[in-house]
Tab-separated table of C-alpha atoms in Angstrom:
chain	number	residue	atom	x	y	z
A	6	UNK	CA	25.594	-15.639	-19.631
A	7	UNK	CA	28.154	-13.374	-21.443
A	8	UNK	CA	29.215	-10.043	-21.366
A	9	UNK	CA	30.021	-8.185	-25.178
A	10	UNK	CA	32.023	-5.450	-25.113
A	11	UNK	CA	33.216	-3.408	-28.100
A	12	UNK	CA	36.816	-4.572	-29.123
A	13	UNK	CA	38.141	-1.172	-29.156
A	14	UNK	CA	37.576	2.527	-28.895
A	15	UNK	CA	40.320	5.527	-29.486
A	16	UNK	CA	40.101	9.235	-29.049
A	17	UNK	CA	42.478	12.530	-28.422
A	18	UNK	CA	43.828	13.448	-25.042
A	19	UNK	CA	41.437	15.641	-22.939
A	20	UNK	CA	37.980	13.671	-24.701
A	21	UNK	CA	35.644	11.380	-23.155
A	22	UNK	CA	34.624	7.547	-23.733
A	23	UNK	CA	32.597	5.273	-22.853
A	24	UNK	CA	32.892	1.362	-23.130
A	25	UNK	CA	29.527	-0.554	-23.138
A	26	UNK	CA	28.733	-4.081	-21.456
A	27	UNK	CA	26.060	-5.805	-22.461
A	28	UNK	CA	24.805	-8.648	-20.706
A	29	UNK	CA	23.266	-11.263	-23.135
A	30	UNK	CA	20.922	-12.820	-20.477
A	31	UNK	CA	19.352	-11.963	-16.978
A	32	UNK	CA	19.182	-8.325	-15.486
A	33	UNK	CA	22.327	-6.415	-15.636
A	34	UNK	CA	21.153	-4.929	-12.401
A	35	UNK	CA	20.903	-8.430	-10.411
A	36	UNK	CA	24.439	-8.786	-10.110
A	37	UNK	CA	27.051	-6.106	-9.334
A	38	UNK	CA	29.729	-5.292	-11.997
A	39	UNK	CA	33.347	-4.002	-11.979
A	40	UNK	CA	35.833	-2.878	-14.205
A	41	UNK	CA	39.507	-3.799	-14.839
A	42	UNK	CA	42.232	-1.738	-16.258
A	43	UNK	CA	45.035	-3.915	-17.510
A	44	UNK	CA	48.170	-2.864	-18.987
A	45	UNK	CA	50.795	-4.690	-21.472
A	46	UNK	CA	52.879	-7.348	-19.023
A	47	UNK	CA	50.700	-6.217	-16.125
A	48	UNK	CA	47.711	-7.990	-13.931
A	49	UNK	CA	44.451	-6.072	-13.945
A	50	UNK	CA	43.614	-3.482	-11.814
A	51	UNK	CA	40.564	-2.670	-10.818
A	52	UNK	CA	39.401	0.942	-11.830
A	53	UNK	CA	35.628	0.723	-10.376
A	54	UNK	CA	33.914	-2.041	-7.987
A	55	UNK	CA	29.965	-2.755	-7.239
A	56	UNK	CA	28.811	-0.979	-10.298
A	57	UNK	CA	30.026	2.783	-9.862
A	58	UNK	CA	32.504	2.783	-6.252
A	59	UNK	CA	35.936	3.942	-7.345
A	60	UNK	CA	38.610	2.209	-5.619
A	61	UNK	CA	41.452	4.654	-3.488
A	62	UNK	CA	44.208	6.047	-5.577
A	63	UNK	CA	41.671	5.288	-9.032
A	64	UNK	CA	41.134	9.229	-10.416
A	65	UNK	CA	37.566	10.616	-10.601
A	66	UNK	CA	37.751	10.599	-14.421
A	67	UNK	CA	36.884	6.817	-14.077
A	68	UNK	CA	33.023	6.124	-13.023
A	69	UNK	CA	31.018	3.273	-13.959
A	70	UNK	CA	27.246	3.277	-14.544
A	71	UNK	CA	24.265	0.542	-15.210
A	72	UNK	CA	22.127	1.538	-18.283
A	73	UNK	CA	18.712	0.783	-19.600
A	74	UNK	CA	19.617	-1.330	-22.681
A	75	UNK	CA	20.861	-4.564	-19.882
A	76	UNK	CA	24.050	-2.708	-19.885
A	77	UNK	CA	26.815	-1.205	-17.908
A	78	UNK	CA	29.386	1.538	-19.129
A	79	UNK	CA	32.432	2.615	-17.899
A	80	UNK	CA	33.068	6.281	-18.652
A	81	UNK	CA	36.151	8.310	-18.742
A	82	UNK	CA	36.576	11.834	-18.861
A	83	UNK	CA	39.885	13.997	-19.734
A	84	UNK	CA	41.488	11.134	-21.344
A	85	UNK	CA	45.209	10.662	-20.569
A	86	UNK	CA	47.632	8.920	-22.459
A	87	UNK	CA	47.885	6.510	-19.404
A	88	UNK	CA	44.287	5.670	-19.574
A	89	UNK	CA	45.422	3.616	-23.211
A	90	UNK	CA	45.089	-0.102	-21.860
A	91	UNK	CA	42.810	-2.637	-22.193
A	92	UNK	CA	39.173	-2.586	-20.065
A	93	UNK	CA	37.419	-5.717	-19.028
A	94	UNK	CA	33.912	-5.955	-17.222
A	95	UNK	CA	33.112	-8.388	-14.905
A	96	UNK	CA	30.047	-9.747	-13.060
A	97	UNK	CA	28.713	-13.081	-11.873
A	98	UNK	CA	25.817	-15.318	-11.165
A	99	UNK	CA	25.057	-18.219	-8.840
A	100	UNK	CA	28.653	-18.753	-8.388
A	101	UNK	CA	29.601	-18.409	-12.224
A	102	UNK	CA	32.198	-15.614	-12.716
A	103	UNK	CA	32.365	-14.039	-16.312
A	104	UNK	CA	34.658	-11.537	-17.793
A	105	UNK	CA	33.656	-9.234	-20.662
A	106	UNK	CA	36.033	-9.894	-23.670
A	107	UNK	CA	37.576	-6.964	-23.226
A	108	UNK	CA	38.067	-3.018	-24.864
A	109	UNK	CA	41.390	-1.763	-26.277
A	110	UNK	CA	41.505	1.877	-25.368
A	111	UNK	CA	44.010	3.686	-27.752
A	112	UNK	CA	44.899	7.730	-26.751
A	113	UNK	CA	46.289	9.184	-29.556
B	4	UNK	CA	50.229	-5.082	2.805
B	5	UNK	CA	48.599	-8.012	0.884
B	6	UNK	CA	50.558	-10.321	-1.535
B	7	UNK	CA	50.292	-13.304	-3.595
B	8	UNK	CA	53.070	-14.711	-5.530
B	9	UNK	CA	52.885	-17.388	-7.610
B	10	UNK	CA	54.984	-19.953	-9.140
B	11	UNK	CA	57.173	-19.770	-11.606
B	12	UNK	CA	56.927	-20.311	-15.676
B	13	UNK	CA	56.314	-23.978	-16.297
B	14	UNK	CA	56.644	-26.086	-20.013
B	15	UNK	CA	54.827	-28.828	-20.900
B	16	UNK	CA	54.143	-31.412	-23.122
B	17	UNK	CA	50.479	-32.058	-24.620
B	18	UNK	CA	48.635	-34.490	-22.498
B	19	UNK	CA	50.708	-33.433	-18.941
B	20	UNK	CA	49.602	-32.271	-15.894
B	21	UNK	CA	50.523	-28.125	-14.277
B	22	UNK	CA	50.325	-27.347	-10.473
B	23	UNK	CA	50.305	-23.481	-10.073
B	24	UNK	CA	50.324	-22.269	-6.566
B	25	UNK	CA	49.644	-19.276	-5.244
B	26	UNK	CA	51.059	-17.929	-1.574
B	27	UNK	CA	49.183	-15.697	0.413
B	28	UNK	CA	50.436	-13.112	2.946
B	29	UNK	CA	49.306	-9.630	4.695
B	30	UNK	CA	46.211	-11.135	5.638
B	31	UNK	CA	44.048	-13.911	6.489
B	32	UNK	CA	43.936	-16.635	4.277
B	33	UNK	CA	40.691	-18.031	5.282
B	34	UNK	CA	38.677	-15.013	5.161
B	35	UNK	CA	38.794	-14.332	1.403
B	36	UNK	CA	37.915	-16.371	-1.837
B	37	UNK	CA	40.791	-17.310	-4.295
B	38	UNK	CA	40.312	-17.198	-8.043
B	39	UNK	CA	41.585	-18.410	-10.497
B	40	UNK	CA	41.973	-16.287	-13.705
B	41	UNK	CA	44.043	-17.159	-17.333
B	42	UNK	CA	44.947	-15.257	-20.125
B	43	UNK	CA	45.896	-16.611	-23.608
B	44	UNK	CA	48.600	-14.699	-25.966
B	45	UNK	CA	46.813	-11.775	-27.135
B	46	UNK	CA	43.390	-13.240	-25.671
B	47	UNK	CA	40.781	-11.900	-22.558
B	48	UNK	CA	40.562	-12.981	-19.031
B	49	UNK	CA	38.977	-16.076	-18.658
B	50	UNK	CA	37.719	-16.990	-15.262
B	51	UNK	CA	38.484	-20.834	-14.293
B	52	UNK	CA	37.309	-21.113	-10.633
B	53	UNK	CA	36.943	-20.252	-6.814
B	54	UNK	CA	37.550	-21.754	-3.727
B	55	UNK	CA	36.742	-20.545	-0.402
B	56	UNK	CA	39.921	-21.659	1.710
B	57	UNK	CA	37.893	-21.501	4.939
B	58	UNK	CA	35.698	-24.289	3.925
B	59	UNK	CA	37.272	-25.373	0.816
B	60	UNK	CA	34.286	-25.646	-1.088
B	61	UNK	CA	34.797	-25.012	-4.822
B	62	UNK	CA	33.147	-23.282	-8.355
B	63	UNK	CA	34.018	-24.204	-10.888
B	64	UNK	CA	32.332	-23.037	-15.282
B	65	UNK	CA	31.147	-25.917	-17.191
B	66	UNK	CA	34.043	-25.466	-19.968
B	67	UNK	CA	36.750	-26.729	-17.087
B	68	UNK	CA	34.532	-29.201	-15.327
B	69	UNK	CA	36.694	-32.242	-14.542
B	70	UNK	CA	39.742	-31.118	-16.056
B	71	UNK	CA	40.243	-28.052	-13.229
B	72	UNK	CA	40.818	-28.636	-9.558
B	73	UNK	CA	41.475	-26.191	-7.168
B	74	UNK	CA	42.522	-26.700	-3.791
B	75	UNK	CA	44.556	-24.907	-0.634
B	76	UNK	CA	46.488	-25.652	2.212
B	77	UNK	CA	45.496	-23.314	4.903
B	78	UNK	CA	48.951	-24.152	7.013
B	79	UNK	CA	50.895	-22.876	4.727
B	80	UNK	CA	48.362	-19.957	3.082
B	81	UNK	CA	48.516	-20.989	-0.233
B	82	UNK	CA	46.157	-22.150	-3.433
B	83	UNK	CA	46.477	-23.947	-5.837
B	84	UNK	CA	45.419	-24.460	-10.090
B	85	UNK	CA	45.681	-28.211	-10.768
B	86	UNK	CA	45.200	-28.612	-15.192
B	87	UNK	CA	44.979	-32.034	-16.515
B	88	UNK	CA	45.139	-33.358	-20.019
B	89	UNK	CA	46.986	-30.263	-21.452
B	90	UNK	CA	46.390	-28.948	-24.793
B	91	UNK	CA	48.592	-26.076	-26.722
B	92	UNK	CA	45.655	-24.033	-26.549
B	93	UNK	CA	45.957	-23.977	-22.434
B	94	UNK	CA	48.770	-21.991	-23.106
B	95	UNK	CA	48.459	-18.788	-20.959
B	96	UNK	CA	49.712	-16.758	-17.787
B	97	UNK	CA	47.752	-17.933	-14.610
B	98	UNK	CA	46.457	-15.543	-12.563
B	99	UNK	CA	44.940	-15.934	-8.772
B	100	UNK	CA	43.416	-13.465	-7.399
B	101	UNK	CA	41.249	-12.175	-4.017
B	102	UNK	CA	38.254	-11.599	-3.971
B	103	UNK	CA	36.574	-8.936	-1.580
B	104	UNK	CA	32.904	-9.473	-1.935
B	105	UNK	CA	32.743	-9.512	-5.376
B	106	UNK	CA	35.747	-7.444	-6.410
B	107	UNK	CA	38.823	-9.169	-7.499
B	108	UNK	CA	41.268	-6.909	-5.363
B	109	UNK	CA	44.588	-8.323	-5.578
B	110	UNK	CA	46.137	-10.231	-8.144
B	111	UNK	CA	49.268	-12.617	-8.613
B	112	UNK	CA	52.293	-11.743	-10.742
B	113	UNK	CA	51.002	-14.072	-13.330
B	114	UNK	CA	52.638	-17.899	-14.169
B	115	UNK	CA	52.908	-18.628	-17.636
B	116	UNK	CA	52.309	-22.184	-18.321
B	117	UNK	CA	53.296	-23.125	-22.329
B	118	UNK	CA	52.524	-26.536	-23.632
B	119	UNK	CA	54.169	-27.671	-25.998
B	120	UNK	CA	55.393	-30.621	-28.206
């Protein structure tokens, strides 16, 4: 399976996005999903775990929901120049790991 | 507190073989998958396998199948990315990381591995 994410998304300080993953086959639902937060020269970071469970020290701006469309979103509120980075989803299935291809978040 | 470092930056020519290891410490090795993650210049994450150090049993996606080995060696807490038959599009930074049930916790520093002619 895959997982298509928009390529990128930018908006003002103190807005709110959200960042779509579709799944292109079997329920979105079946299998848990998280999201990474990677910045230039950095490993990812995870920013939300098991579909919606923010990780210590990760700000409640961040929360992650599954949606009707075979989707999950990742939604952040009060954007912060910090937040610009690049988001991946993640999820699996019968051992197969896949990685969304990932959203450039621009704060400007 | 949990670590893994990785080796260092490696070059190679087209056809070669890379070992990337990856050394585990501030917990117990056995009791956590190992992943294996790259990332091409200005590319995603691409996922390129598991192993489960306890019992050393192995995933592995169809695109790497037989060119990907991953193995460990619990004495010394440590994993390992074997790559065969190098191409200039393997060039990438490595990645391992932990998984905790199905979150991918803690990550490596990151080994680049170019390939080159």
């Amino acid at each position: 399976f895959m997982l298509t994410q928009p390529h990128s998304v930018s908006e003002s300080p103190g807005k709110t996005i959200t960042i779509s993953c579709t799944r292109s086959s079997g329920s979105i639902a079946n299998n848990y999903v998280q999201w990474y937060q990677q910045r230039p020269g950095s490993a990812p970071t995870t920013v939300i775990y098991e579909d919606n469970k923010r990780p210590s020290g990760v700000p409640d701006r961040f929360s992650g929901s599954i949606d009707g469309f075979n989707s999950a979103s990742l939604t952040i509120t009060g954007l912060k120049t910090e937040d610009e980075a690049d988001y991946y989803c993640h999820s699996y299935d019968s051992g197969i790991w896949v990685f969304g291809g990932g959203t450039k978040l621009t704060v400007l | 507190q949990v670590q893994l470092v990785q080796s260092g930056a490696e070059v190679k020519k087209p056809g070669a073989s890379v070992r990337v290891s990856c050394k585990a410490s501030g917990y117990t090795f056995t009791s956590f998958y190992i992943h294996w993650v790259r990332q091409a210049p200005g590319q995603g994450l691409e996922w390129m396998g598991r192993i489960n150090p306890d019992s050393g049993v192995t995933n592995y996606p169809q695109k790497f199948q037989g060119r990907v080995a991953v193995t460990r060696d619990t004495s010394i807490s440590t994993a390992f990315l074997d790559l065969s038959r190098l191409r200039p599009d393997d060039t990438a930074v490595y990645y391992c990381a932990r998984e905790e049930y199905v979150n991918f916790d803690y990550w490596g520093q990151g080994s680049l591995v170019t390939v080159s002619s």
